[in-house]
mmCIF file of C-alpha atoms and ligand atoms in Angstrom:
data_model
loop_
_atom_site.group_PDB
_atom_site.id
_atom_site.type_symbol
_atom_site.label_atom_id
_atom_site.label_comp_id
_atom_site.label_asym_id
_atom_site.label_seq_id
_atom_site.Cartn_x
_atom_site.Cartn_y
_atom_site.Cartn_z
ATOM 1 C CA UNK A 1 0.000 0.000 0.000
ATOM 2 C CA UNK A 2 2.798 2.439 0.885
ATOM 3 C CA UNK A 3 5.369 0.989 -1.568
ATOM 4 C CA UNK A 4 4.577 3.202 -4.541
ATOM 5 C CA UNK A 5 5.007 6.695 -3.017
ATOM 6 C CA UNK A 6 8.229 5.577 -1.345
ATOM 7 C CA UNK A 7 9.691 4.330 -4.635
ATOM 8 C CA UNK A 8 8.636 7.523 -6.393
ATOM 9 C CA UNK A 9 10.275 9.762 -3.811
ATOM 10 C CA UNK A 10 13.387 7.619 -3.997
ATOM 11 C CA UNK A 11 13.590 8.322 -7.696
ATOM 12 C CA UNK A 12 13.096 12.078 -7.193
ATOM 13 C CA UNK A 13 15.954 12.227 -4.679
ATOM 14 C CA UNK A 14 18.481 9.638 -5.826
ATOM 15 C CA UNK A 15 20.955 8.679 -3.068
ATOM 16 C CA UNK A 16 24.596 8.255 -4.055
ATOM 17 C CA UNK A 17 25.365 4.580 -4.447
ATOM 18 C CA UNK A 18 27.253 3.301 -1.412
ATOM 19 C CA UNK A 19 28.922 0.518 -3.357
ATOM 20 C CA UNK A 20 30.280 2.870 -6.035
ATOM 21 C CA UNK A 21 33.981 3.711 -5.414
ATOM 22 C CA UNK A 22 34.946 7.361 -5.041
ATOM 23 C CA UNK A 23 35.892 8.820 -8.377
ATOM 24 C CA UNK A 24 38.954 11.035 -8.686
ATOM 25 C CA UNK A 25 36.907 13.368 -10.849
ATOM 26 C CA UNK A 26 34.678 13.997 -7.857
ATOM 27 C CA UNK A 27 37.708 14.844 -5.670
ATOM 28 C CA UNK A 28 40.341 16.160 -8.137
ATOM 29 C CA UNK A 29 42.516 17.852 -5.458
ATOM 30 C CA UNK A 30 42.732 14.703 -3.415
ATOM 31 C CA UNK A 31 43.780 12.782 -6.502
ATOM 32 C CA UNK A 32 46.598 15.161 -7.397
ATOM 33 C CA UNK A 33 48.058 15.785 -3.938
ATOM 34 C CA UNK A 34 50.678 13.258 -2.861
ATOM 35 C CA UNK A 35 49.953 11.516 0.419
ATOM 36 C CA UNK A 36 51.581 13.087 3.486
ATOM 37 C CA UNK A 37 50.793 10.028 5.578
ATOM 38 C CA UNK A 38 54.115 8.177 6.099
ATOM 39 C CA UNK A 39 52.244 4.883 6.536
ATOM 40 C CA UNK A 40 50.471 5.232 3.200
ATOM 41 C CA UNK A 41 52.440 4.673 0.021
ATOM 42 C CA UNK A 42 51.412 6.565 -3.078
ATOM 43 C CA UNK A 43 49.975 4.195 -5.633
ATOM 44 C CA UNK A 44 52.444 3.447 -8.329
ATOM 45 C CA UNK A 45 51.272 2.681 -11.848
ATOM 46 C CA UNK A 46 50.253 -0.958 -12.135
ATOM 47 C CA UNK A 47 49.723 -1.373 -8.331
ATOM 48 C CA UNK A 48 46.272 -2.585 -7.143
ATOM 49 C CA UNK A 49 43.902 0.334 -6.506
ATOM 50 C CA UNK A 50 42.999 0.758 -2.774
ATOM 51 C CA UNK A 51 39.395 1.362 -3.859
ATOM 52 C CA UNK A 52 39.257 -2.185 -5.237
ATOM 53 C CA UNK A 53 40.314 -3.407 -1.789
ATOM 54 C CA UNK A 54 37.402 -1.401 -0.268
ATOM 55 C CA UNK A 55 34.957 -3.070 -2.635
ATOM 56 C CA UNK A 56 36.099 -6.450 -1.332
ATOM 57 C CA UNK A 57 35.708 -5.242 2.254
ATOM 58 C CA UNK A 58 32.213 -3.902 1.622
ATOM 59 C CA UNK A 59 31.067 -7.058 -0.151
ATOM 60 C CA UNK A 60 32.426 -9.071 2.790
ATOM 61 C CA UNK A 61 30.561 -6.874 5.285
ATOM 62 C CA UNK A 62 27.305 -7.126 3.329
ATOM 63 C CA UNK A 63 27.598 -10.928 3.137
ATOM 64 C CA UNK A 64 28.288 -11.243 6.870
ATOM 65 C CA UNK A 65 25.313 -8.952 7.655
ATOM 66 C CA UNK A 66 23.058 -11.143 5.490
ATOM 67 C CA UNK A 67 24.371 -14.221 7.337
ATOM 68 C CA UNK A 68 23.795 -12.643 10.789
ATOM 69 C CA UNK A 69 20.283 -11.535 9.779
ATOM 70 C CA UNK A 70 19.504 -15.083 8.639
ATOM 71 C CA UNK A 71 20.784 -16.472 11.951
ATOM 72 C CA UNK A 72 18.592 -14.071 13.945
ATOM 73 C CA UNK A 73 15.484 -14.826 11.896
ATOM 74 C CA UNK A 74 15.896 -18.575 12.148
ATOM 75 C CA UNK A 75 16.543 -18.776 15.942
ATOM 76 C CA UNK A 76 14.005 -21.025 17.620
ATOM 77 C CA UNK A 77 13.467 -19.508 21.101
ATOM 78 C CA UNK A 78 12.115 -22.790 22.418
ATOM 79 C CA UNK A 79 15.451 -24.492 21.764
ATOM 80 C CA UNK A 80 17.555 -24.970 24.857
ATOM 81 C CA UNK A 81 20.273 -22.394 25.277
ATOM 82 C CA UNK A 82 18.570 -19.684 23.242
ATOM 83 C CA UNK A 83 16.590 -18.156 26.128
ATOM 84 C CA UNK A 84 18.781 -15.677 27.962
ATOM 85 C CA UNK A 85 18.876 -16.803 31.611
ATOM 86 C CA UNK A 86 17.512 -14.198 34.024
ATOM 87 C CA UNK A 87 18.567 -14.205 37.623
ATOM 88 C CA UNK A 88 15.655 -13.436 39.893
ATOM 89 C CA UNK A 89 16.646 -10.039 41.273
ATOM 90 C CA UNK A 90 15.178 -6.817 42.589
ATOM 91 C CA UNK A 91 16.152 -4.654 39.598
ATOM 92 C CA UNK A 92 14.106 -6.291 36.843
ATOM 93 C CA UNK A 93 10.900 -8.280 36.630
ATOM 94 C CA UNK A 94 11.216 -11.935 35.627
ATOM 95 C CA UNK A 95 8.404 -14.130 34.274
ATOM 96 C CA UNK A 96 6.889 -16.771 36.548
ATOM 97 C CA UNK A 97 4.207 -19.233 35.501
ATOM 98 C CA UNK A 98 1.051 -19.697 37.576
ATOM 99 C CA UNK A 99 1.120 -23.406 38.380
ATOM 100 C CA UNK A 100 -1.779 -23.676 40.821
ATOM 101 C CA UNK A 101 -4.564 -21.444 42.172
ATOM 102 C CA UNK A 102 -6.368 -22.349 45.383
ATOM 103 C CA UNK A 103 -9.324 -20.607 47.053
ATOM 104 C CA UNK A 104 -8.351 -20.420 50.727
ATOM 105 C CA UNK A 105 -11.164 -18.108 51.888
ATOM 106 C CA UNK A 106 -14.099 -16.269 50.294
ATOM 107 C CA UNK A 107 -11.800 -13.321 49.448
ATOM 108 C CA UNK A 108 -8.326 -14.819 49.300
ATOM 109 C CA UNK A 109 -6.446 -17.094 46.920
ATOM 110 C CA UNK A 110 -3.116 -18.852 47.173
ATOM 111 C CA UNK A 111 -1.088 -18.728 43.951
ATOM 112 C CA UNK A 112 1.810 -21.088 43.341
ATOM 113 C CA UNK A 113 4.259 -19.503 40.894
ATOM 114 C CA UNK A 114 7.126 -21.378 39.296
ATOM 115 C CA UNK A 115 10.098 -19.743 37.573
ATOM 116 C CA UNK A 116 9.917 -20.051 33.788
ATOM 117 C CA UNK A 117 12.742 -21.742 31.912
ATOM 118 C CA UNK A 118 15.788 -19.524 32.146
ATOM 119 C CA UNK A 119 14.728 -17.651 35.322
ATOM 120 C CA UNK A 120 17.181 -18.538 38.059
ATOM 121 C CA UNK A 121 16.143 -18.241 41.724
ATOM 122 C CA UNK A 122 18.985 -18.887 44.161
ATOM 123 C CA UNK A 123 18.449 -20.345 47.635
ATOM 124 C CA UNK A 124 20.558 -17.612 49.252
ATOM 125 C CA UNK A 125 18.190 -14.920 47.906
ATOM 126 C CA UNK A 126 15.291 -16.305 49.919
ATOM 127 C CA UNK A 127 16.026 -14.793 53.324
ATOM 128 C CA UNK A 128 13.113 -14.511 55.755
ATOM 129 C CA UNK A 129 11.306 -12.267 56.187
ATOM 130 C CA UNK A 130 11.222 -10.893 52.671
ATOM 131 C CA UNK A 131 8.749 -9.695 50.082
ATOM 132 C CA UNK A 132 8.584 -9.515 46.302
ATOM 133 C CA UNK A 133 6.918 -7.116 43.879
ATOM 134 C CA UNK A 134 4.343 -8.132 41.283
ATOM 135 C CA UNK A 135 3.663 -5.999 38.201
ATOM 136 C CA UNK A 136 0.383 -5.471 36.392
ATOM 137 C CA UNK A 137 1.755 -4.926 32.863
ATOM 138 C CA UNK A 138 -1.452 -3.416 31.483
ATOM 139 C CA UNK A 139 -1.507 -0.616 34.077
ATOM 140 C CA UNK A 140 2.223 -0.383 34.797
ATOM 141 C CA UNK A 141 1.651 -0.653 38.553
ATOM 142 C CA UNK A 142 3.477 -2.843 41.040
ATOM 143 C CA UNK A 143 2.671 -3.932 44.608
ATOM 144 C CA UNK A 144 4.583 -5.810 47.326
ATOM 145 C CA UNK A 145 3.558 -9.293 48.497
ATOM 146 C CA UNK A 146 5.038 -11.563 51.168
ATOM 147 C CA UNK A 147 5.496 -15.142 49.945
ATOM 148 C CA UNK A 148 4.059 -17.663 52.399
ATOM 149 C CA UNK A 149 6.498 -20.276 51.142
ATOM 150 C CA UNK A 150 9.397 -20.179 48.690
ATOM 151 C CA UNK A 151 12.281 -22.150 47.259
ATOM 152 C CA UNK A 152 14.336 -21.978 44.044
ATOM 153 C CA UNK A 153 11.490 -23.872 42.342
ATOM 154 C CA UNK A 154 8.374 -22.098 43.682
ATOM 155 C CA UNK A 155 6.912 -18.924 45.221
ATOM 156 C CA UNK A 156 3.514 -19.023 46.968
ATOM 157 C CA UNK A 157 1.566 -15.768 47.194
ATOM 158 C CA UNK A 158 -1.505 -15.271 49.363
ATOM 159 C CA UNK A 159 -3.585 -12.539 47.734
ATOM 160 C CA UNK A 160 -6.729 -10.935 49.065
ATOM 161 C CA UNK A 161 -8.951 -9.376 46.374
ATOM 162 C CA UNK A 162 -10.273 -5.884 47.120
ATOM 163 C CA UNK A 163 -13.410 -4.866 45.172
ATOM 164 C CA UNK A 164 -11.648 -1.803 43.718
ATOM 165 C CA UNK A 165 -8.075 -3.055 44.033
ATOM 166 C CA UNK A 166 -6.209 -2.775 40.737
ATOM 167 C CA UNK A 167 -3.447 -5.270 41.453
ATOM 168 C CA UNK A 168 -5.310 -7.785 43.597
ATOM 169 C CA UNK A 169 -8.107 -8.083 41.011
ATOM 170 C CA UNK A 170 -5.505 -8.505 38.234
ATOM 171 C CA UNK A 171 -3.768 -11.337 40.112
ATOM 172 C CA UNK A 172 -7.093 -13.012 40.926
ATOM 173 C CA UNK A 173 -7.858 -13.152 37.183
ATOM 174 C CA UNK A 174 -4.734 -15.251 36.511
ATOM 175 C CA UNK A 175 -5.233 -18.933 35.747
ATOM 176 C CA UNK A 176 -2.779 -21.855 35.700
ATOM 177 C CA UNK A 177 -0.467 -21.571 32.706
ATOM 178 C CA UNK A 178 -0.491 -17.759 32.656
ATOM 179 C CA UNK A 179 2.582 -15.605 33.320
ATOM 180 C CA UNK A 180 3.123 -13.137 36.159
ATOM 181 C CA UNK A 181 6.031 -10.695 36.372
ATOM 182 C CA UNK A 182 7.838 -10.823 39.723
ATOM 183 C CA UNK A 183 10.947 -9.132 41.107
ATOM 184 C CA UNK A 184 12.664 -9.436 44.459
ATOM 185 C CA UNK A 185 13.678 -10.175 47.117
ATOM 186 C CA UNK A 186 13.275 -7.157 49.407
ATOM 187 C CA UNK A 187 13.977 -7.319 53.116
ATOM 188 C CA UNK A 188 10.934 -6.916 55.384
ATOM 189 C CA UNK A 189 12.638 -7.904 58.636
ATOM 190 C CA UNK A 190 16.153 -9.221 59.063
ATOM 191 C CA UNK A 191 16.377 -12.179 61.407
ATOM 192 C CA UNK A 192 17.891 -11.025 64.686
ATOM 193 C CA UNK A 193 19.735 -14.020 66.120
ATOM 194 C CA UNK A 194 19.788 -12.509 69.603
ATOM 195 C CA UNK A 195 16.016 -12.816 69.730
ATOM 196 C CA UNK A 196 14.781 -15.867 71.634
ATOM 197 C CA UNK A 197 11.047 -15.257 71.361
ATOM 198 C CA UNK A 198 9.081 -13.862 68.414
ATOM 199 C CA UNK A 199 5.442 -12.851 68.773
ATOM 200 C CA UNK A 200 3.733 -12.254 65.418
ATOM 201 C CA UNK A 201 0.609 -10.119 65.825
ATOM 202 C CA UNK A 202 -0.940 -10.285 62.374
ATOM 203 C CA UNK A 203 -4.183 -9.178 60.776
ATOM 204 C CA UNK A 204 -5.789 -10.728 57.675
ATOM 205 C CA UNK A 205 -3.265 -11.594 54.945
ATOM 206 C CA UNK A 206 -0.527 -10.267 57.254
ATOM 207 C CA UNK A 207 -0.403 -13.922 58.310
ATOM 208 C CA UNK A 208 1.767 -14.479 55.204
ATOM 209 C CA UNK A 209 4.794 -13.096 57.068
ATOM 210 C CA UNK A 210 4.217 -15.427 60.040
ATOM 211 C CA UNK A 211 3.899 -18.395 57.690
ATOM 212 C CA UNK A 212 7.177 -17.520 55.952
ATOM 213 C CA UNK A 213 8.952 -17.228 59.305
ATOM 214 C CA UNK A 214 7.592 -20.572 60.518
ATOM 215 C CA UNK A 215 8.797 -22.223 57.305
ATOM 216 C CA UNK A 216 12.230 -20.630 57.668
ATOM 217 C CA UNK A 217 12.679 -21.812 61.252
ATOM 218 C CA UNK A 218 11.149 -25.301 61.232
ATOM 219 C CA UNK A 219 10.209 -26.447 57.769
ATOM 220 C CA UNK A 220 13.308 -25.724 55.707
ATOM 221 C CA UNK A 221 15.883 -28.494 55.621
ATOM 222 C CA UNK A 222 19.083 -27.394 57.353
ATOM 223 C CA UNK A 223 21.646 -26.228 54.839
ATOM 224 C CA UNK A 224 24.654 -28.414 54.149
ATOM 225 C CA UNK A 225 27.538 -28.221 56.598
ATOM 226 C CA UNK A 226 27.882 -28.874 60.310
ATOM 227 C CA UNK A 227 28.424 -25.231 61.176
ATOM 228 C CA UNK A 228 25.039 -24.243 59.735
ATOM 229 C CA UNK A 229 23.226 -27.001 61.638
ATOM 230 C CA UNK A 230 24.817 -25.954 64.955
ATOM 231 C CA UNK A 231 24.208 -22.285 64.201
ATOM 232 C CA UNK A 232 20.521 -22.770 63.413
ATOM 233 C CA UNK A 233 18.295 -20.061 64.890
ATOM 234 C CA UNK A 234 15.605 -21.690 67.043
ATOM 235 C CA UNK A 235 13.393 -19.075 68.667
ATOM 236 C CA UNK A 236 10.065 -19.644 70.345
ATOM 237 C CA UNK A 237 7.311 -18.359 68.019
ATOM 238 C CA UNK A 238 3.788 -17.253 68.909
ATOM 239 C CA UNK A 239 1.307 -16.297 66.188
ATOM 240 C CA UNK A 240 -1.682 -14.141 67.136
ATOM 241 C CA UNK A 241 -3.874 -13.992 64.034
ATOM 242 C CA UNK A 242 -6.790 -11.547 63.966
ATOM 243 C CA UNK A 243 -9.421 -11.842 61.246
ATOM 244 C CA UNK A 244 -12.841 -10.333 60.668
ATOM 245 C CA UNK A 245 -14.410 -13.723 60.023
ATOM 246 C CA UNK A 246 -13.432 -17.295 61.008
ATOM 247 C CA UNK A 247 -13.310 -18.179 57.298
ATOM 248 C CA UNK A 248 -10.401 -15.717 56.948
ATOM 249 C CA UNK A 249 -8.245 -17.575 59.484
ATOM 250 C CA UNK A 250 -5.996 -18.916 56.740
ATOM 251 C CA UNK A 251 -3.521 -21.629 57.853
ATOM 252 C CA UNK A 252 -5.589 -22.277 60.991
ATOM 253 C CA UNK A 253 -5.492 -26.063 60.672
ATOM 254 C CA UNK A 254 -1.788 -26.104 59.763
ATOM 255 C CA UNK A 255 -0.829 -23.834 62.663
ATOM 256 C CA UNK A 256 -3.068 -25.708 65.126
ATOM 257 C CA UNK A 257 -1.393 -28.981 64.150
ATOM 258 C CA UNK A 258 2.082 -27.484 64.482
ATOM 259 C CA UNK A 259 1.238 -26.055 67.916
ATOM 260 C CA UNK A 260 0.276 -29.510 69.201
ATOM 261 C CA UNK A 261 3.476 -31.138 67.954
ATOM 262 C CA UNK A 262 6.009 -28.353 68.573
ATOM 263 C CA UNK A 263 6.408 -26.994 72.131
ATOM 264 C CA UNK A 264 8.209 -23.902 70.778
ATOM 265 C CA UNK A 265 5.179 -22.818 68.744
ATOM 266 C CA UNK A 266 1.948 -21.223 69.974
ATOM 267 C CA UNK A 267 -1.048 -20.203 67.918
ATOM 268 C CA UNK A 268 -3.938 -17.906 68.908
ATOM 269 C CA UNK A 269 -6.646 -17.261 66.303
ATOM 270 C CA UNK A 270 -8.909 -14.312 67.127
ATOM 271 C CA UNK A 271 -12.038 -13.320 65.223
ATOM 272 C CA UNK A 272 -14.458 -10.427 65.564
ATOM 273 C CA UNK A 273 -18.044 -10.808 66.640
ATOM 274 C CA UNK A 274 -20.094 -11.116 63.409
ATOM 275 C CA UNK A 275 -21.519 -7.580 63.633
ATOM 276 C CA UNK A 276 -18.401 -5.939 65.063
ATOM 277 C CA UNK A 277 -16.532 -3.371 62.995
ATOM 278 C CA UNK A 278 -13.391 -3.497 65.104
ATOM 279 C CA UNK A 279 -10.934 -6.241 65.924
ATOM 280 C CA UNK A 280 -11.355 -8.224 69.125
ATOM 281 C CA UNK A 281 -7.686 -7.906 70.018
ATOM 282 C CA UNK A 282 -7.490 -5.728 73.103
ATOM 283 C CA UNK A 283 -4.788 -4.767 75.569
ATOM 284 C CA UNK A 284 -6.102 -7.533 77.843
ATOM 285 C CA UNK A 285 -5.795 -10.129 75.068
ATOM 286 C CA UNK A 286 -2.137 -9.256 74.598
ATOM 287 C CA UNK A 287 -1.407 -9.083 78.333
ATOM 288 C CA UNK A 288 -2.724 -12.622 78.749
ATOM 289 C CA UNK A 289 -0.844 -13.966 75.726
ATOM 290 C CA UNK A 290 2.540 -12.557 76.590
ATOM 291 C CA UNK A 291 2.985 -11.055 80.042
ATOM 292 C CA UNK A 292 5.153 -7.955 79.888
ATOM 293 C CA UNK A 293 6.660 -8.246 83.368
ATOM 294 C CA UNK A 294 8.435 -11.588 83.588
ATOM 295 C CA UNK A 295 10.849 -10.580 86.329
ATOM 296 C CA UNK A 296 13.778 -11.234 83.979
ATOM 297 C CA UNK A 297 14.776 -7.952 82.307
ATOM 298 C CA UNK A 298 17.536 -9.559 80.209
ATOM 299 C CA UNK A 299 15.139 -12.153 78.819
ATOM 300 C CA UNK A 300 12.537 -9.471 78.079
ATOM 301 C CA UNK A 301 15.048 -7.689 75.836
ATOM 302 C CA UNK A 302 15.344 -10.862 73.765
ATOM 303 C CA UNK A 303 11.677 -10.782 72.776
ATOM 304 C CA UNK A 304 10.256 -9.090 69.706
ATOM 305 C CA UNK A 305 6.733 -8.393 68.487
ATOM 306 C CA UNK A 306 6.382 -8.364 64.692
ATOM 307 C CA UNK A 307 3.225 -6.550 63.609
ATOM 308 C CA UNK A 308 1.850 -7.156 60.124
ATOM 309 C CA UNK A 309 -1.437 -6.175 58.507
ATOM 310 C CA UNK A 310 -3.234 -3.165 57.056
ATOM 311 C CA UNK A 311 -1.955 0.283 58.102
ATOM 312 C CA UNK A 312 -4.967 0.665 60.412
ATOM 313 C CA UNK A 313 -4.268 -2.675 62.105
ATOM 314 C CA UNK A 314 -0.562 -1.896 62.594
ATOM 315 C CA UNK A 315 -1.405 1.508 64.086
ATOM 316 C CA UNK A 316 -3.964 -0.028 66.451
ATOM 317 C CA UNK A 317 -1.480 -2.613 67.733
ATOM 318 C CA UNK A 318 1.826 -0.712 67.760
ATOM 319 C CA UNK A 319 1.349 2.919 66.669
ATOM 320 C CA UNK A 320 1.444 4.649 63.304
ATOM 321 C CA UNK A 321 4.033 3.552 60.752
ATOM 322 C CA UNK A 322 6.507 6.106 59.436
ATOM 323 C CA UNK A 323 7.388 6.979 55.860
ATOM 324 C CA UNK A 324 10.412 5.339 54.260
ATOM 325 C CA UNK A 325 12.421 2.155 54.484
ATOM 326 C CA UNK A 326 14.022 0.478 57.509
ATOM 327 C CA UNK A 327 14.013 2.369 60.816
ATOM 328 C CA UNK A 328 12.410 5.412 59.149
ATOM 329 C CA UNK A 329 9.337 3.364 58.316
ATOM 330 C CA UNK A 330 8.867 2.276 61.920
ATOM 331 C CA UNK A 331 7.222 5.535 63.002
ATOM 332 C CA UNK A 332 6.111 6.013 66.578
ATOM 333 C CA UNK A 333 5.701 3.400 69.295
ATOM 334 C CA UNK A 334 2.099 3.353 70.478
ATOM 335 C CA UNK A 335 -1.148 1.416 70.307
ATOM 336 C CA UNK A 336 -1.906 -1.631 72.430
ATOM 337 C CA UNK A 337 1.761 -2.496 72.960
ATOM 338 C CA UNK A 338 2.414 0.841 74.608
ATOM 339 C CA UNK A 339 -0.735 0.439 76.660
ATOM 340 C CA UNK A 340 0.440 -2.892 78.086
ATOM 341 C CA UNK A 341 3.926 -1.514 78.784
ATOM 342 C CA UNK A 342 5.770 -3.790 76.328
ATOM 343 C CA UNK A 343 9.521 -3.589 76.997
ATOM 344 C CA UNK A 344 10.814 -5.882 74.272
ATOM 345 C CA UNK A 345 11.582 -4.990 70.684
ATOM 346 C CA UNK A 346 8.912 -4.142 68.090
ATOM 347 C CA UNK A 347 9.070 -4.272 64.289
ATOM 348 C CA UNK A 348 6.232 -3.161 61.993
ATOM 349 C CA UNK A 349 6.328 -5.112 58.713
HETATM 350 C C1 FAD B 1 5.550 -5.370 52.597
HETATM 351 C C2 FAD B 1 4.123 -5.648 52.163
HETATM 352 C C3 FAD B 1 3.716 -6.954 51.980
HETATM 353 C C4 FAD B 1 2.411 -7.236 51.570
HETATM 354 N N1 FAD B 1 2.016 -8.538 51.430
HETATM 355 C C5 FAD B 1 0.754 -8.831 51.044
HETATM 356 C C6 FAD B 1 0.332 -10.202 50.918
HETATM 357 O O1 FAD B 1 1.094 -11.152 51.136
HETATM 358 N N2 FAD B 1 -0.948 -10.418 50.502
HETATM 359 C C7 FAD B 1 -1.837 -9.394 50.222
HETATM 360 O O2 FAD B 1 -2.984 -9.672 49.836
HETATM 361 N N3 FAD B 1 -1.444 -8.098 50.351
HETATM 362 C C8 FAD B 1 -0.192 -7.789 50.732
HETATM 363 N N4 FAD B 1 0.204 -6.472 50.828
HETATM 364 C C9 FAD B 1 -0.708 -5.413 50.350
HETATM 365 C C10 FAD B 1 -0.538 -5.281 48.818
HETATM 366 O O3 FAD B 1 0.742 -4.771 48.514
HETATM 367 C C11 FAD B 1 -1.558 -4.345 48.155
HETATM 368 O O4 FAD B 1 -1.576 -3.129 48.845
HETATM 369 C C12 FAD B 1 -2.945 -4.956 48.109
HETATM 370 O O5 FAD B 1 -2.944 -6.152 47.339
HETATM 371 C C13 FAD B 1 -3.952 -3.970 47.479
HETATM 372 O O6 FAD B 1 -3.482 -3.578 46.233
HETATM 373 P P1 FAD B 1 -4.515 -3.231 45.075
HETATM 374 O O7 FAD B 1 -3.750 -2.660 43.928
HETATM 375 O O8 FAD B 1 -5.394 -4.386 44.791
HETATM 376 O O9 FAD B 1 -5.429 -2.121 45.746
HETATM 377 P P2 FAD B 1 -5.348 -0.536 45.488
HETATM 378 O O10 FAD B 1 -5.801 -0.276 44.082
HETATM 379 O O11 FAD B 1 -4.007 -0.043 45.907
HETATM 380 O O12 FAD B 1 -6.401 -0.029 46.528
HETATM 381 C C14 FAD B 1 -7.802 -0.079 46.235
HETATM 382 C C15 FAD B 1 -8.627 -0.140 47.499
HETATM 383 O O13 FAD B 1 -8.447 -1.436 48.101
HETATM 384 C C16 FAD B 1 -8.536 -1.330 49.512
HETATM 385 N N5 FAD B 1 -7.276 -1.789 50.128
HETATM 386 C C17 FAD B 1 -6.070 -1.899 49.515
HETATM 387 N N6 FAD B 1 -5.151 -2.394 50.357
HETATM 388 C C18 FAD B 1 -5.779 -2.606 51.534
HETATM 389 C C19 FAD B 1 -5.373 -3.128 52.789
HETATM 390 N N7 FAD B 1 -4.119 -3.566 53.008
HETATM 391 N N8 FAD B 1 -6.301 -3.204 53.767
HETATM 392 C C20 FAD B 1 -7.560 -2.809 53.572
HETATM 393 N N9 FAD B 1 -8.014 -2.315 52.404
HETATM 394 C C21 FAD B 1 -7.145 -2.211 51.400
HETATM 395 C C22 FAD B 1 -8.822 0.087 49.826
HETATM 396 O O14 FAD B 1 -10.211 0.244 49.894
HETATM 397 C C23 FAD B 1 -8.275 0.822 48.613
HETATM 398 O O15 FAD B 1 -8.864 2.058 48.494
HETATM 399 C C24 FAD B 1 1.492 -6.172 51.295
HETATM 400 C C25 FAD B 1 1.910 -4.854 51.484
HETATM 401 C C26 FAD B 1 3.196 -4.592 51.925
HETATM 402 C C27 FAD B 1 3.612 -3.157 52.121
#
């Protein structure tokens, strides 16, 4: 359709032929002047013209370009070795395939993602507690999510769908076999080996962080090497999970089972009264679950409360979050923990 006008304009404005050698009649002064370049000999009569050499060079270049173009066009991306390996990292998004989708509550789904061929996830990247980012390519937005379980061969994401949530609705539309762009890992809380007791006070899908921590401490096989096995961090963990409705107590059966078999693990599910608009967690609930005055000040310093949930939940339990990463994002100490006189450490996830 557009070929004719282009050809016509090409004829109106002819381009000099690139394969045509320079003619000495075009550059008479250059032809007459002897070369001042000591490395260049002046052509003597009967010697091979340098322009002929250039023709050979140009023909060679054109042939190699045709060959390279052919190679590019005939590459089969499905053939092994042709997909450029991507290391899973926090600079660029890498494609993961949705392997499984499971409804775990009326509003929440668990997505198992597996790295696509060529995406490399390394064990040492998966440090608890961490989160990843997921991108919605149609809207160019990204949001953080805390994997509930991960390994070099899978990432599980627990996603609650909000009626007007751009990202959560996008992820909920994904079916097995579809691709999701993920980047990470970003640090949410760095394991503090001095800590002997961790209390996770989590609301809704904030339970994802507690699940990741439990997996890190008890469900991951110890890494190779004696030193690692001896050095394994074995804190006592208590999970206090608040949810609006009993159906939103995700991982309840798994945590209940673990609590009966593992003396270092405690689990306290808490739900609101059906008509209640606020959470049932109160200062009294927390006081009963973890007494603040144990009589052992040194031991108290080795306890930490990790608070994870919506901004409103975090503020209610431990005070408003700040703006920024790390310590900056911790904001002020307040809420129920201040009310009960908590003297241990606190980290808002
Ligand atoms: C470190 C970190 C880890 C996270 N991990 C998870 C996780 O594992 N699973 C998970 O589901 N979410 C997690 N989130 C929240 C997640 O990043 C998104 O904010 C959430 O999925 C909503 O995004 P959206 O684009 O769907 O909603 P948006 O389009 O951003 O918001 C639309 C509306 O949805 C509602 N809404 C959004 N977020 C919340 C909220 N947290 N509480 C109450 N109402 C809300 C509000 O009405 C809001 O106006 C995490 C957040 C952080 C900071």
